[in-house]
Every structure is written in structure tokens, then in C-alpha cells.
């Protein structure tokens, strides 16, 4: 839906068929020179702002053929989406146009009767630059993966994975964040799913992290369940 709206606002990918070859359509982007293009990407529900009923991560990519004015183009995307009722935030690590390949926006819609959180555009300005690790070091999320893999919920046909998350999806109070995805064993009953989640959350909290899950109740049958895990900036960075 957001990708459709981006296209209608002329700030999306705007892919059009420009020809045919060997039975296939050839596509290109119908975009004004220098405007760049935007696309909406999936955001796990645990990262959605409280009270929202839809949330995506929108990436804006500059036009590499000419110099793109990052601030002007981001303002065009922001203004257009806000005109359609979305809340739009410049989220994540500060952007350096000389180094970054794209800029990120957090785009979401509030549930009826809910008020969006008050967060300034520089709410994520405290985030440290990404840290690199050498082969002798264990990344914090790799350590967490090890601990979670030993949990009862990760056995008997189930599995769990932990990975990095785009900084635009981090809570503003965090300086380190990741995503946990759990695949319960097939046909796991709903009460057992909730029990497994409580166990995984206990492991995460025991390691010093905070945990967030989706606000909406889980359906009766699930293939995967996600948790957002993070450390608050005031407690020191792990990354």
C-alpha cells in the first residue's frame, strides 16, 4: 500500500515497461532527473511505534547520474506521505550524503483514537557509528543467539535466529538493537507459543537487554514470532 502511494506521489520507484526482449518485459524507472526513488520495506511489528496499526521502513535512494539534494528530496517524500495521513520520521543514524548509499524514513499510521509519539528528527542522533569486529571477537547478538539456542523453546523441531536490524527501526532510547525470530515446532498450541515467548524473553532480559513484542495478539496459529531486543543508551553500548 505504501509503495502504491509513493508511486502516486511520484516519489516511488515508478517502474514502467520500456520494451520487450526474448518474451520478457524490460523495466525502467519513470523518474525526473535528480529526483531519486523511494521504496517501502517490511518492518517487524515489535519495532512499530506504540499505538500504530501499520509501519514500514521507506528508503530513499539518490539519483547517481546527477547530484541529488538529499534534504530537498527527503522533504518531498515526507511532505507527500504526511499529506496522506502517515506519520513520517527521519529515523536511525544520522545521514552523511558523502558516505551513505540511501536515507531511511520510518513511516507509520496510527490506530483510530491513538496519538503518535512526540519524537524529534534528531531523536536518534546519539547512535554510535556501526562497530566492526575482527575474527577473534564474538558479536553480542551472536552470544545472544548461543544462549537462546539452548532454551527449551528452541528444541524439539523449533529454531531461533538473531540478527541486526536497521537503525531506523530501533527505539530512540536504544544504542544497540537486534531482532529475534522464533520458529515454533509445527502444530504448537497457542498457550505453548506464549510460554515459549516468555522463556525467550527471560533469557534476553537475563543478558541485560530490554524486550519488545508486537502489540496485537498473536493469531491461533503462527509460523514465526519476532522479538525486538535492545540496550538503552544510558546503560552503555554493546555494539
XYZ file of C-alpha atoms in Angstrom:
239
model
C 0.000 0.000 0.000
C 2.767 2.463 0.880
C 4.668 1.595 -2.297
C 1.484 2.336 -4.278
C 1.147 5.689 -2.506
C 4.813 6.514 -3.176
C 4.244 5.881 -6.888
C 1.094 8.020 -6.933
C 3.063 10.840 -5.287
C 5.780 10.453 -7.957
C 8.404 9.772 -5.292
C 8.398 5.952 -5.551
C 10.113 3.522 -7.894
C 7.589 4.225 -10.669
C 8.635 1.210 -12.717
C 7.298 1.190 -16.263
C 7.629 -1.216 -19.195
C 10.021 0.271 -21.751
C 10.310 -2.660 -24.130
C 10.345 -6.427 -24.622
C 13.109 -8.947 -25.186
C 13.012 -12.737 -25.505
C 9.432 -12.813 -24.274
C 10.114 -10.704 -21.161
C 9.154 -7.135 -20.321
C 12.000 -4.662 -19.847
C 11.502 -2.208 -16.984
C 12.952 1.158 -16.071
C 12.036 3.924 -13.622
C 9.983 6.866 -14.862
C 11.522 9.458 -12.546
C 12.572 13.071 -13.066
C 16.314 13.566 -13.414
C 17.884 14.091 -9.984
C 14.772 13.102 -8.036
C 15.969 9.685 -6.899
C 13.491 6.972 -5.918
C 11.886 5.509 -2.803
C 10.629 2.104 -1.736
C 8.783 0.763 1.296
C 10.220 -2.259 3.116
C 8.854 -4.617 5.774
C 9.197 -3.603 9.432
C 8.713 -6.262 12.152
C 5.789 -5.452 14.414
C 7.940 -5.314 17.512
C 9.583 -2.225 16.025
C 6.306 -0.423 15.287
C 5.725 2.747 17.356
C 3.239 2.148 20.155
C -0.350 2.647 19.006
C 0.357 2.239 15.280
C -1.539 -0.221 13.106
C 0.810 -0.124 10.096
C 4.505 0.620 9.797
C 7.157 0.328 7.105
C 10.706 1.447 6.519
C 10.982 3.749 3.486
C 14.367 4.006 1.786
C 15.128 6.970 -0.458
C 17.918 6.386 -2.987
C 19.591 9.359 -4.710
C 19.954 9.662 -8.472
C 23.561 8.571 -9.111
C 23.579 10.193 -12.563
C 23.434 13.709 -11.130
C 23.819 15.389 -7.761
C 20.697 14.909 -5.633
C 19.756 17.369 -2.898
C 19.198 14.947 -0.021
C 17.343 17.370 2.260
C 15.058 18.646 -0.505
C 14.201 15.173 -1.777
C 13.593 13.757 1.710
C 11.337 16.713 2.439
C 9.381 15.980 -0.746
C 8.873 12.349 0.281
C 7.997 13.344 3.847
C 5.515 16.041 2.844
C 3.795 13.800 0.320
C 3.312 10.909 2.726
C 2.134 13.190 5.535
C -0.499 14.612 3.188
C -1.973 11.084 3.019
C -2.220 10.736 6.803
C 1.040 8.912 7.541
C 3.368 9.825 10.375
C 6.883 10.207 8.950
C 10.127 10.386 10.940
C 13.733 10.723 9.851
C 14.896 7.832 11.951
C 18.135 5.963 12.527
C 21.773 7.005 12.454
C 22.470 10.497 11.080
C 22.949 10.507 7.306
C 26.189 11.558 5.616
C 25.489 12.076 1.886
C 29.185 11.598 1.101
C 29.224 8.113 2.647
C 25.704 6.695 2.797
C 24.020 4.999 -0.152
C 20.485 5.900 0.928
C 18.428 7.591 3.639
C 15.751 5.970 5.803
C 12.348 7.177 6.938
C 10.065 5.489 9.459
C 6.539 5.677 8.029
C 3.513 4.561 10.020
C -0.203 5.058 10.552
C -1.793 5.385 13.969
C -4.766 3.291 15.049
C -8.047 5.248 15.452
C -8.007 7.338 18.600
C -4.265 6.935 19.134
C -1.798 9.841 19.217
C 1.655 9.462 17.628
C 4.647 9.652 19.960
C 6.413 13.008 20.193
C 9.866 12.328 18.761
C 12.087 14.968 17.112
C 14.002 14.250 13.898
C 17.252 14.128 15.906
C 15.929 11.554 18.418
C 18.469 9.039 17.063
C 21.411 11.480 16.908
C 23.111 9.755 19.867
C 23.581 6.478 17.986
C 27.228 5.445 17.685
C 28.628 4.530 14.259
C 28.483 0.806 13.437
C 31.315 -1.130 15.004
C 33.420 -3.630 13.101
C 34.576 -6.872 14.733
C 37.598 -8.986 13.955
C 37.564 -12.774 13.779
C 38.658 -13.152 17.414
C 35.643 -11.316 18.822
C 32.144 -12.616 19.427
C 29.434 -10.221 18.389
C 26.876 -9.526 21.156
C 23.999 -10.830 19.057
C 25.989 -13.977 18.265
C 26.369 -14.537 22.007
C 22.654 -13.993 22.476
C 21.980 -16.454 19.658
C 24.024 -19.055 21.540
C 22.102 -18.532 24.774
C 18.702 -18.600 23.082
C 19.591 -21.765 21.145
C 19.990 -23.550 24.489
C 16.493 -22.580 25.639
C 13.812 -25.275 25.799
C 11.714 -23.313 23.279
C 14.464 -23.724 20.677
C 14.348 -27.536 20.800
C 12.063 -30.280 19.521
C 11.656 -29.099 15.950
C 11.819 -25.381 16.752
C 14.621 -22.959 15.945
C 15.602 -19.389 16.764
C 17.731 -16.806 14.948
C 19.100 -13.388 15.942
C 20.232 -10.683 13.524
C 20.954 -6.963 13.189
C 18.150 -4.520 12.493
C 18.252 -1.255 10.517
C 18.878 1.582 12.974
C 15.739 3.408 11.749
C 13.733 0.605 13.410
C 15.479 0.946 16.779
C 13.625 2.526 19.699
C 15.003 6.096 20.057
C 16.238 5.304 23.561
C 18.404 2.417 22.324
C 22.008 2.457 21.199
C 22.098 -1.239 20.252
C 19.289 -3.363 18.881
C 18.545 -6.623 17.112
C 15.702 -8.901 16.097
C 14.944 -12.372 17.423
C 12.834 -14.656 15.234
C 11.486 -17.913 16.647
C 10.014 -20.718 14.578
C 7.861 -22.836 16.942
C 7.593 -26.509 16.141
C 4.721 -27.306 13.747
C 1.270 -27.501 15.356
C 2.458 -25.870 18.587
C -0.597 -24.865 20.637
C -1.215 -21.156 21.270
C -0.596 -21.419 25.015
C 2.713 -23.187 24.345
C 3.709 -20.419 21.924
C 3.129 -17.793 24.603
C 5.032 -19.942 27.094
C 7.958 -20.217 24.695
C 7.961 -16.464 24.160
C 8.077 -15.874 27.896
C 11.062 -18.215 28.165
C 12.950 -16.494 25.327
C 12.174 -13.065 26.779
C 13.506 -14.225 30.161
C 16.800 -15.268 28.540
C 17.068 -11.909 26.778
C 16.372 -9.935 29.953
C 18.847 -12.080 31.862
C 21.508 -10.949 29.375
C 20.739 -7.304 30.191
C 18.533 -6.449 27.228
C 15.062 -4.982 27.055
C 12.408 -6.795 25.011
C 9.526 -5.607 22.861
C 6.948 -7.706 21.053
C 4.029 -6.815 18.821
C 1.047 -5.105 20.421
C -1.557 -7.108 18.533
C -2.438 -10.535 19.968
C -0.878 -13.449 18.142
C -3.197 -15.480 15.894
C -4.149 -19.012 16.934
C -1.576 -20.484 14.528
C 1.794 -18.885 13.764
C 4.771 -19.857 11.639
C 7.160 -17.346 13.241
C 7.214 -14.925 16.151
C 9.524 -11.902 16.483
C 11.015 -10.074 19.431
C 12.888 -6.761 19.413
C 15.877 -6.782 21.782
C 17.862 -3.681 22.697
C 20.021 -1.903 25.223
C 19.167 1.613 26.405
C 21.748 4.325 25.723
C 22.023 5.228 29.411
C 23.147 1.671 30.213
C 26.096 1.706 27.816
C 26.591 0.300 24.356
C 27.390 -3.275 23.453
C 27.930 -2.582 19.751
